[in-house]
Coordinates of C-alpha atoms in Angstrom, one line a residue:
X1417 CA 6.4 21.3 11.0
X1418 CA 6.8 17.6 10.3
X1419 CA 9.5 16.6 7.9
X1420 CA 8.3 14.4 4.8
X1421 CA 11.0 12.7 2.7
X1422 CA 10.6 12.7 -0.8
X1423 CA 9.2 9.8 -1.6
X1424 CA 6.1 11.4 0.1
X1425 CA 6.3 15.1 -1.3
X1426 CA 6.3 13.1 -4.9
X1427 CA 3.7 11.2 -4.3
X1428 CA 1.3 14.7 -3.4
X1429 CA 2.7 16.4 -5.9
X1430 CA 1.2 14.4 -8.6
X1431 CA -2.1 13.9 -6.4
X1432 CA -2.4 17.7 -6.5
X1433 CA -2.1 17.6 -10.5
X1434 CA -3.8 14.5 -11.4
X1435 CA -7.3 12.5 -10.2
X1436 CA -7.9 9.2 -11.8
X1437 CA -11.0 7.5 -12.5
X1438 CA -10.2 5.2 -14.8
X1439 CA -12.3 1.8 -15.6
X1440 CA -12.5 -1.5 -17.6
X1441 CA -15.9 -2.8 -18.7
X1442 CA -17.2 -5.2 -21.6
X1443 CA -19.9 -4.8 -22.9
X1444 CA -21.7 -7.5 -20.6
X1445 CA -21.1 -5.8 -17.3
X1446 CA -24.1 -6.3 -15.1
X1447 CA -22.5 -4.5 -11.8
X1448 CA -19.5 -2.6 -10.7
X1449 CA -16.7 -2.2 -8.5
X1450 CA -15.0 1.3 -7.9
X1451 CA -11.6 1.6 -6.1
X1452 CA -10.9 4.0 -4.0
X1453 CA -7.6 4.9 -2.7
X1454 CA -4.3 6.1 -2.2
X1455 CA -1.0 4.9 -4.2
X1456 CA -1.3 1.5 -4.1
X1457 CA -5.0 1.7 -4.9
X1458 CA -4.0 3.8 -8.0
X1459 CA -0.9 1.3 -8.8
X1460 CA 1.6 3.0 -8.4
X1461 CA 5.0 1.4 -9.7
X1462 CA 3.0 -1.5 -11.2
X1463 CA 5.3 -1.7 -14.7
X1464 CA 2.1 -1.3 -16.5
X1465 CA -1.1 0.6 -16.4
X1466 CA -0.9 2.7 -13.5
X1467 CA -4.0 4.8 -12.4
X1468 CA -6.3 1.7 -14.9
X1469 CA -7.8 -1.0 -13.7
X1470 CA -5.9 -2.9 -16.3
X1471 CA -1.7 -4.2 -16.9
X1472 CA -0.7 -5.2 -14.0
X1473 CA -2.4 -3.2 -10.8
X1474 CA -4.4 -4.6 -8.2
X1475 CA -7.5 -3.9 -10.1
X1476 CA -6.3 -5.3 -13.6
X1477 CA -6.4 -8.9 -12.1
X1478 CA -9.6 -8.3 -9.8
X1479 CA -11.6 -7.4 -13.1
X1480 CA -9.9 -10.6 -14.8
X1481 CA -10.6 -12.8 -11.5
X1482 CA -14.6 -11.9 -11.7
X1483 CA -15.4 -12.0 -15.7
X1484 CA -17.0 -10.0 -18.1
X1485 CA -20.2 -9.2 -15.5
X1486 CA -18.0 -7.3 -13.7
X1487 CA -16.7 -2.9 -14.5
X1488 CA -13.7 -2.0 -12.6
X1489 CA -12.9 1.3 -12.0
X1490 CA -9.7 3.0 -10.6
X1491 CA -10.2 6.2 -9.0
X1492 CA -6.4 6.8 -7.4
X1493 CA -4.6 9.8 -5.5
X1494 CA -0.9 8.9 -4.5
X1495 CA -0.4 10.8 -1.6
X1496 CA -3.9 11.6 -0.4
X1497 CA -4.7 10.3 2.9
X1498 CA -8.7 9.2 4.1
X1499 CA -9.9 12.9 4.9
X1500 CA -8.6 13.9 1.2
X1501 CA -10.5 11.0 -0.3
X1502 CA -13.5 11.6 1.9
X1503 CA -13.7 15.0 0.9
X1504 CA -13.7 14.0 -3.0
X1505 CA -15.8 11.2 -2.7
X1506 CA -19.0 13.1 -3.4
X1507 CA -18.0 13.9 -7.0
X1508 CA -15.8 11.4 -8.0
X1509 CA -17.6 7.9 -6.2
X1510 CA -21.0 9.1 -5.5
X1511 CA -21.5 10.0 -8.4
X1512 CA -20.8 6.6 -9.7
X1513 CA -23.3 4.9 -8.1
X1514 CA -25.5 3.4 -10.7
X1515 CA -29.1 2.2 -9.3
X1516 CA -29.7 0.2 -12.5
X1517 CA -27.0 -2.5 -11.9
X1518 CA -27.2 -5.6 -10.2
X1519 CA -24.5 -4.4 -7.8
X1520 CA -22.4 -1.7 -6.8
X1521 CA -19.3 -2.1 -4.4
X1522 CA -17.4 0.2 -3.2
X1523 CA -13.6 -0.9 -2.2
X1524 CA -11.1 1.2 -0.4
X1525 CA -7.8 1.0 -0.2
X1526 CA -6.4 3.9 2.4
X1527 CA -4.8 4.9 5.5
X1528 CA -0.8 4.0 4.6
X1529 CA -0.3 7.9 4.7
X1530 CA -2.2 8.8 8.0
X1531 CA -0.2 6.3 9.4
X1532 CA 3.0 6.7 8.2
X1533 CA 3.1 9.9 6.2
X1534 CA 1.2 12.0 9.0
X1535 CA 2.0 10.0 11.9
X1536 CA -1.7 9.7 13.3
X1537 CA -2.3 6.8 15.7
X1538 CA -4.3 3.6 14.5
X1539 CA -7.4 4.6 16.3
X1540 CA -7.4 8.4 14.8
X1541 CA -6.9 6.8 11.4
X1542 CA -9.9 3.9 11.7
X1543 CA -12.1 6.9 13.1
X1544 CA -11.4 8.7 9.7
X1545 CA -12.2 5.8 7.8
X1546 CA -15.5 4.5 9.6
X1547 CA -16.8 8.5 8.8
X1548 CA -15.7 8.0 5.1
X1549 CA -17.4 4.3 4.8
X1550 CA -20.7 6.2 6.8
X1551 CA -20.6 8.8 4.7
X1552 CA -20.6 6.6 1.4
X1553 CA -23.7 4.7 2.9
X1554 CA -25.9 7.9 3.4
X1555 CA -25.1 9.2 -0.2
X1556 CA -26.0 5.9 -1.5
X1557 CA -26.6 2.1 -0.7
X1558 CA -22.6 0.9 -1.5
X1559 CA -21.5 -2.7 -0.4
X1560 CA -18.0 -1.4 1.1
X1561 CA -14.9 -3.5 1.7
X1562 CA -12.5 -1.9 3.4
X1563 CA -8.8 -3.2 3.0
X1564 CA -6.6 -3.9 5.9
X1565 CA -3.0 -2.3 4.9
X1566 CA 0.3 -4.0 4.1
X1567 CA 3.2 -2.9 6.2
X1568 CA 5.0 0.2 4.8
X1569 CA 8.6 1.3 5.5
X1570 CA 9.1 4.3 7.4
X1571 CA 8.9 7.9 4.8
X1572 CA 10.4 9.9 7.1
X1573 CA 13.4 9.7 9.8
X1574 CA 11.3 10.7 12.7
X1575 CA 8.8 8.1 12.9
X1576 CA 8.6 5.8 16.0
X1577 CA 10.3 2.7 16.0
X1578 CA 6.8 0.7 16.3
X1579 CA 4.9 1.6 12.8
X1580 CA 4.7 -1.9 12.2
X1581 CA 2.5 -2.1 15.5
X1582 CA 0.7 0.7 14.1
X1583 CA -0.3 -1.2 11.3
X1584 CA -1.3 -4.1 13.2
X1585 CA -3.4 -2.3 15.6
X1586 CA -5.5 -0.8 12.8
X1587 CA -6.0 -4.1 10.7
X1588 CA -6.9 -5.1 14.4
X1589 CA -9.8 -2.3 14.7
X1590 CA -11.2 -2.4 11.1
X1591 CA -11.4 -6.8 12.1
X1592 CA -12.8 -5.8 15.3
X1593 CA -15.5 -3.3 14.0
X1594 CA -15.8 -3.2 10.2
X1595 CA -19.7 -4.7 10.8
X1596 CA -20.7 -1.0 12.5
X1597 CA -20.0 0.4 8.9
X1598 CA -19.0 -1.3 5.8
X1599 CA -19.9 -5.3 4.2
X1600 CA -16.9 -6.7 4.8
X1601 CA -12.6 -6.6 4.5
X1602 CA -10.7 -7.4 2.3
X1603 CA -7.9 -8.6 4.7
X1604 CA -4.4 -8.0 2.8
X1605 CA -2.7 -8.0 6.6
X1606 CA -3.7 -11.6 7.2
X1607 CA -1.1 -12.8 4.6
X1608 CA 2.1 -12.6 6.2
X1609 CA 3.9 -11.9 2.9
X1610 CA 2.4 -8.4 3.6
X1611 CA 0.9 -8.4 7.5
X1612 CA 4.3 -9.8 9.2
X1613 CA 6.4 -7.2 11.0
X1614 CA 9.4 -6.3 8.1
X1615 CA 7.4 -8.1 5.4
X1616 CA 8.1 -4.5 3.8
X1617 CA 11.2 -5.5 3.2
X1618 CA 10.7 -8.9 0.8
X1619 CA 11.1 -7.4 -2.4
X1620 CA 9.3 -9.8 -4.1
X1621 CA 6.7 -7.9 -3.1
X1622 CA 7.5 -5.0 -1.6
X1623 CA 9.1 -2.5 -4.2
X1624 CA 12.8 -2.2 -3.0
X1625 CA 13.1 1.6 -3.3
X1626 CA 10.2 2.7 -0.8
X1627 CA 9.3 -0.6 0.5
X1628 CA 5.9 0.7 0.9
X1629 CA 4.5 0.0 -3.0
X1630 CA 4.2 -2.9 -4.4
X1631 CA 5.7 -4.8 -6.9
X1632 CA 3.4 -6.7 -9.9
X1633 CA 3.9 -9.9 -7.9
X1634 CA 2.2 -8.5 -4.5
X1635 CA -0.7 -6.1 -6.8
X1636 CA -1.5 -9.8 -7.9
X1637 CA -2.3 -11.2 -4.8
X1638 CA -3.8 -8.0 -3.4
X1639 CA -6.2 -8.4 -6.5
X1640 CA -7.1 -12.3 -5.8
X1641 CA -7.7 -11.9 -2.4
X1642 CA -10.2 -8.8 -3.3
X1643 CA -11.7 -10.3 -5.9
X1644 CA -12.6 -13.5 -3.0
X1645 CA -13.6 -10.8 -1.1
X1646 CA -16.4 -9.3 -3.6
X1647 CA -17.5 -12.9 -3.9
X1648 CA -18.1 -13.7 -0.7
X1649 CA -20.4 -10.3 0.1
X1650 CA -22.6 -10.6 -3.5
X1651 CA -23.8 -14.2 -2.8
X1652 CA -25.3 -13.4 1.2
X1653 CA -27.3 -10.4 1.8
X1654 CA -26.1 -7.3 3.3
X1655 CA -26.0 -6.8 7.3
X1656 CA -29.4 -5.7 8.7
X1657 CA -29.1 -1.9 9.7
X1658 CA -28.3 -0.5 13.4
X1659 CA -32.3 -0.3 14.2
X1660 CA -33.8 -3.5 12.6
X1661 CA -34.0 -6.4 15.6
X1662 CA -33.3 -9.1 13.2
X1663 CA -29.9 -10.9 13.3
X1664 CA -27.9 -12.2 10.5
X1665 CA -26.9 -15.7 11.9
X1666 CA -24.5 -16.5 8.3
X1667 CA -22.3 -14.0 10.4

């Protein structure tokens, strides 16, 4: 049986006793965004208001980025990887979805602990998430963005020397293929302050006990580069489905 550190056996222990789904809204909210993830969706070690979408997690400044039009809601499992989120996403996104608002996007934030914590390859991790973004699309009409991951330091001693490589071959496949299911990507890996090989390590960033979380500085830019993200897929129309003949040339 594989040996997990732990940072890791932590992190699942406090998935198995608590589920988020925490949100910010005024009263002016015209359309929503739920976040779906794992421990750095949830915002974990962010020195205030983990599991929120306030303080200082990822969320908290993508709500503050897009206004008052705009409901936030964290739904967070440290430690769950995409087939746990996938299985609860019936009852705790679905189940969001609110046909009255002007939009609904879904963002997910996951795949650090296939990787890393379970070891599976980049392509058996992207396979997990396209069935989870498909899966979402058939329960209800969601505008995804999937999140390309930042580099993680290793959670156990008997991970290959190339999980960086990892990393970079699955921001490479969600870049690749993200048009087959989701709206777009919110691409986190293109900064090198989080996509260079041993950026984990730049604790500025990069909490300095698991290298893996982040700090308040890096949820920050995780949040601005999300909220530029929803921006850019709520002012052009979604992709035309796998049967209609009809190209979208703004692509």
């Amino acid at each position: 049986m594989m040996k997990i550190n732990a940072i890791v056996a932590m992190a699942m222990l406090s998935a198995a006793s608590f589920v988020c789904a925490s949100g910010w809204a005024s009263a002016q909210s015209t359309s929503q965004i739920v976040c779906h993830g794992a421990s750095i969706s949830s915002g974990q070690n962010a020195s205030k208001g983990q599991y929120t979408a306030t303080g200082t997690t990822y969320e908290a400044t993508l709500a503050a980025k897009l206004g008052d039009g705009w409901k936030v809601t964290n739904v967070g499992h440290p430690g769950w990887t995409i087939d746990q989120l996938d299985k609860a996403a019936p009852g705790e996104v679905d189940s969001l979805y609110d046909p009255k608002l002007s939009e609904n996007v879904l963002i997910i934030l996951a795949g650090t602990n296939n990787l890393n914590g379970y070891h599976q390859s980049a392509e058996t991790t992207f396979a997990k998430m396209e069935a989870y973004c498909k899966a979402r699309k058939a329960a209800h009409p969601w505008k995804i963005l999937v999140v390309t991951l930042p580099m993680s330091g290793k959670m156990d001693e008997g991970f290959k020397p190339d999980l960086d490589a990892a990393f970079v071959r699955y921001a490479g496949l969600v870049r690749r293929n993200w048009r087959q299911f989701a709206d777009g990507v919110v691409d986190i890996q293109a900064d090198p302050r989080f996509g260079a090989p041993g950026a984990e390590f730049d604790s500025r960033y990069f909490h300095p006990r698991d290298h893996t979380h982040l700090t308040d500085a890096g949820y920050e830019i995780v949040g601005r580069t999300a909220a530029k993200a929803v921006t850019k897929l709520v002012s052009r129309p979604l992709a035309p489905s796998k049967n209609s003949q009809v190209k979208d040339s703004k692509r």
